[in-house]
Amino acid sequence: MGSIQANPASESFEAQAHLYKHIFSHINGAVLKCAVQLRIPDIIHSHGQPLTIPQLASKLEVHPTKTASIERLVRLLVHNGFLAETKVNEEEQEGRRKHILSLHLLSYLWFKEEEKTIVESAFGLGFWDLLERDHQYMKSFNEGMASDSQMMNMALRDCKSIFDKLETLVDVGGGTGTTCRIISERYPNLKCIVFDLPQVVESSSGSHNLTYVGGSMFESIPFADAVLLKWILHNWDDESSVKILNKCKEAISKKDEGGKVIIIDAVLKEKEDDNDMAQVKLLFDILMMSTLNGKERTEKEWNKLLVSAGFKHHKITPLFGFRSIIEAYP
Ligand SMILES: C[S@@+](CC[C@H](N)C(=O)[O-])C[C@H]1O[C@@H](n2cnc3c(N)ncnc32)[C@H](O)[C@@H]1O
């Protein structure tokens, strides 16, 4: 009888994805409810033939700024088997056009209004401002992020080539510093800076090669050989992400050669990922859309974003679980 060698890191990351899938599974029900309340199935049925996303959005009378959000809602409904997608013309519209036969917090009304996120509609302020106002919520959010980052220990073991030649690293939006602490312990000669909003880093203390700096990544980022952005860009739309990436470019500009931005985020690959993995990424996409006006991105969307921010080339390496490392070079 053959024996199966388990890989503890890959098992842990699969377990993490499985856990996230269940934690956010309520989004599936909410998205379905939203689709029914928006009358998506009725509209498709009475149309009698496939509709494009723009046709559907105009019949739904959603706010013009929400057409892309309808496409993402439909993408999850297609993945879950409630709608079918038909290709009509491969040449058309960047290769293909999709034809398609409440999060308890996601209401169908959200699609009718201009407000950017559900958090803004409900509380009158953005997610990060909400966290700043509610210290208990900020504490539990930061703990959640720290425990996610704890898993990096296993992933970073195999990433020596990514950090090897660096002398300084700044972890932008590094939270309470779990990822950076792991990196600083693994590479004792690497000087690491955790950079986050002042209220997040104010009570953190560093080590001989780890310091904390408070500020906003939209204003200025401390100079370093490389910038790490772990789970940051999926929080932001393309316009804000380009602004962040431009500030990152300024931060690494002193390094003549080899300066880079290291992005850890998901890359959507619906057709290639197994069902569970695709599901986790699509659930996060709806979560980001509704709470932060952010998004999960396909390889093509990452490429477009990085080119718009003036990066000349990049390399995507899949990590364990549902995230990848993207090394981007100006
Ligand atoms: C999703 S969390 C990711 C935290 C950490 N990178 C991780 O993966 O555990 C996003 C982080 O971005 C930070 N953030 C939000 N707005 C920021 C800004 N304008 N400047 C710097 N950091 C910001 C938040 O405080 C939060 O720690």
Coordinates of C-alpha atoms in Angstrom, one line a residue, residues 61-273:
E61 CA -32.6 50.4 -12.9
V62 CA -29.5 50.3 -10.7
H63 CA -27.5 53.4 -10.2
P64 CA -25.0 53.8 -13.1
T65 CA -22.0 53.5 -10.7
K66 CA -23.2 50.0 -9.7
T67 CA -23.1 48.3 -13.1
A68 CA -19.7 46.7 -12.3
S69 CA -21.1 45.6 -8.9
I70 CA -23.9 43.8 -10.7
E71 CA -21.3 42.0 -12.8
R72 CA -19.6 40.8 -9.6
L73 CA -22.9 39.7 -8.0
V74 CA -23.7 37.7 -11.2
R75 CA -20.2 36.2 -11.2
L76 CA -20.9 34.6 -7.8
L77 CA -24.4 33.5 -8.9
V78 CA -22.9 31.8 -12.0
H79 CA -20.2 30.2 -9.9
N80 CA -22.9 28.8 -7.5
G81 CA -24.9 27.5 -10.5
F82 CA -27.9 29.8 -10.3
L83 CA -27.2 31.4 -13.6
A84 CA -25.4 30.3 -16.7
E85 CA -22.9 32.2 -18.8
T86 CA -22.8 32.0 -22.6
K87 CA -19.9 33.2 -24.7
V88 CA -21.0 34.9 -27.9
N89 CA -18.1 36.5 -29.5
E90 CA -14.5 36.0 -28.3
E91 CA -13.2 39.0 -30.1
E92 CA -15.7 41.4 -28.6
Q93 CA -15.1 43.5 -25.5
E94 CA -11.7 42.4 -24.3
G95 CA -12.2 38.8 -25.5
R96 CA -15.6 38.0 -24.1
R97 CA -19.0 39.3 -23.1
K98 CA -21.0 37.7 -20.4
H99 CA -24.5 36.7 -21.3
I100 CA -26.6 35.5 -18.5
L101 CA -29.8 33.7 -18.7
S102 CA -28.3 40.7 2.0
L103 CA -25.2 39.7 3.0
H104 CA -27.6 40.4 5.9
L105 CA -25.9 43.8 5.5
L106 CA -26.1 43.7 1.6
S107 CA -29.6 45.1 0.7
Y108 CA -30.8 45.2 -2.9
L109 CA -31.4 48.9 -2.3
W110 CA -27.6 49.4 -2.2
F111 CA -27.6 48.8 -5.9
K112 CA -30.0 51.6 -6.5
E113 CA -28.1 54.3 -4.6
E114 CA -24.9 56.1 -5.2
E115 CA -23.4 55.5 -1.7
K116 CA -20.0 53.9 -2.1
T117 CA -20.2 51.2 0.5
I118 CA -22.7 49.6 2.8
V119 CA -20.7 50.8 5.8
E120 CA -20.9 54.4 4.5
S121 CA -24.7 54.1 4.0
A122 CA -25.2 52.6 7.5
F123 CA -22.8 54.7 9.6
G124 CA -22.1 57.8 7.5
L125 CA -18.3 57.1 7.5
G126 CA -15.8 54.8 5.9
F127 CA -14.6 51.5 7.3
W128 CA -11.3 52.7 8.6
D129 CA -12.9 55.7 10.3
L130 CA -15.5 53.4 11.8
L131 CA -12.7 51.3 13.3
E132 CA -11.0 54.4 14.7
R133 CA -14.2 55.4 16.4
D134 CA -15.0 51.9 17.8
H135 CA -11.9 50.8 19.7
Q136 CA -13.3 47.4 20.6
Y137 CA -14.1 46.7 16.9
M138 CA -10.6 47.9 15.9
K139 CA -9.0 45.6 18.5
S140 CA -10.9 42.5 17.3
F141 CA -10.2 43.4 13.6
N142 CA -6.5 43.8 14.3
E143 CA -6.5 40.5 16.2
G144 CA -8.2 38.8 13.2
M145 CA -5.6 40.2 10.8
A146 CA -2.7 39.2 13.2
S147 CA -4.0 35.6 13.3
D148 CA -4.2 35.5 9.5
S149 CA -0.6 36.8 9.4
Q150 CA 0.5 34.2 11.8
M151 CA 0.1 31.7 9.0
M152 CA 2.7 33.6 7.0
N153 CA 5.3 31.8 9.1
M154 CA 4.7 28.7 7.0
A155 CA 4.4 30.4 3.7
L156 CA 7.5 32.6 4.1
R157 CA 9.8 29.6 4.7
D158 CA 9.9 29.0 1.0
C159 CA 10.2 32.7 0.0
K160 CA 13.9 33.2 0.7
S161 CA 14.7 34.5 -2.8
I162 CA 12.1 37.3 -2.4
F163 CA 13.7 38.9 0.7
D164 CA 17.3 37.7 0.3
K165 CA 19.0 40.8 -1.2
L166 CA 17.0 43.4 0.7
E167 CA 18.5 45.6 3.4
T168 CA 15.3 47.4 4.3
L169 CA 11.6 46.6 4.1
V170 CA 8.5 48.6 4.9
D171 CA 5.3 46.7 5.5
V172 CA 2.6 49.2 4.5
G173 CA -0.7 48.8 6.2
G174 CA 1.2 46.2 8.4
G175 CA -1.4 46.4 11.2
T176 CA 0.0 45.4 14.5
G177 CA 3.1 43.9 12.8
T178 CA 2.7 40.1 12.9
T179 CA 3.9 39.5 9.4
C180 CA 6.8 42.0 9.7
R181 CA 7.8 40.5 13.0
I182 CA 8.0 37.0 11.4
I183 CA 10.1 38.4 8.6
S184 CA 12.4 40.4 10.9
E185 CA 13.0 37.2 13.0
R186 CA 13.7 35.1 9.9
Y187 CA 16.1 37.7 8.4
P188 CA 17.9 39.3 11.4
N189 CA 20.0 41.6 9.1
L190 CA 16.9 43.0 7.4
K191 CA 15.7 46.3 8.9
C192 CA 11.9 46.2 8.9
I193 CA 9.4 49.0 9.4
V194 CA 5.7 48.5 10.1
F195 CA 3.8 51.4 8.7
D196 CA 0.1 51.9 9.5
L197 CA -2.4 54.5 10.7
P198 CA -1.1 56.2 13.9
Q199 CA -4.0 54.8 16.0
V200 CA -3.1 51.2 14.9
V201 CA 0.7 51.4 15.7
E202 CA 0.8 53.8 18.6
S203 CA 1.1 51.2 21.4
S204 CA 3.4 48.7 19.5
S205 CA 7.0 48.2 20.4
G206 CA 9.7 46.9 18.1
S207 CA 13.0 45.1 18.3
H208 CA 16.6 45.7 17.1
N209 CA 15.5 45.3 13.5
L210 CA 11.8 46.2 13.7
T211 CA 10.3 49.7 14.1
Y212 CA 6.8 51.1 13.9
V213 CA 5.9 54.3 12.1
G214 CA 2.4 55.9 12.0
G215 CA 1.1 57.8 9.0
S216 CA -1.1 57.5 5.9
M217 CA 0.0 55.6 2.8
F218 CA -1.8 58.2 0.7
E219 CA 0.6 60.9 1.9
S220 CA 4.1 59.4 2.3
I221 CA 5.7 56.0 3.0
P222 CA 9.1 55.6 4.7
F223 CA 12.0 54.9 2.2
A224 CA 13.0 51.2 1.9
D225 CA 14.4 48.8 -0.6
A226 CA 11.1 47.1 -0.8
V227 CA 7.5 47.7 0.2
L228 CA 5.3 44.9 1.4
L229 CA 1.5 45.2 0.8
K230 CA -0.2 42.3 2.4
W231 CA -4.0 42.2 1.9
I232 CA -4.1 45.9 1.2
L233 CA -4.9 46.5 -2.4
H234 CA -8.0 44.3 -2.3
N235 CA -9.4 46.9 0.2
W236 CA -9.3 49.6 -2.5
D237 CA -10.7 50.4 -5.9
D238 CA -8.4 50.9 -8.9
E239 CA -8.1 54.6 -8.5
S240 CA -7.0 54.5 -4.9
S241 CA -4.8 51.5 -5.5
V242 CA -2.9 53.4 -8.2
K243 CA -2.4 56.2 -5.7
I244 CA -1.0 53.8 -3.1
L245 CA 1.3 52.1 -5.7
N246 CA 2.6 55.5 -6.7
K247 CA 3.5 56.3 -3.1
C248 CA 5.2 52.9 -2.9
K249 CA 7.2 53.7 -6.0
E250 CA 8.4 56.9 -4.4
A251 CA 9.4 55.0 -1.2
I252 CA 11.6 52.6 -3.2
S253 CA 13.0 55.2 -5.5
K254 CA 16.3 55.5 -3.6
K255 CA 17.2 51.9 -4.5
D256 CA 18.8 52.1 -7.9
E257 CA 18.2 48.5 -8.8
G258 CA 16.1 45.8 -7.4
G259 CA 13.6 48.0 -5.6
K260 CA 10.3 46.3 -5.6
V261 CA 6.8 46.2 -4.3
I262 CA 5.8 42.8 -2.9
I263 CA 2.0 42.3 -3.0
I264 CA 0.3 39.5 -1.1
D265 CA -3.3 39.2 -2.3
A266 CA -5.6 36.8 -4.1
V267 CA -5.6 36.3 -7.9
L268 CA -9.0 35.3 -9.3
K269 CA -8.8 32.2 -11.5
E270 CA -12.4 30.9 -11.6
K271 CA -11.7 28.5 -14.4
E272 CA -8.5 27.0 -12.9
D273 CA -9.1 27.0 -9.2

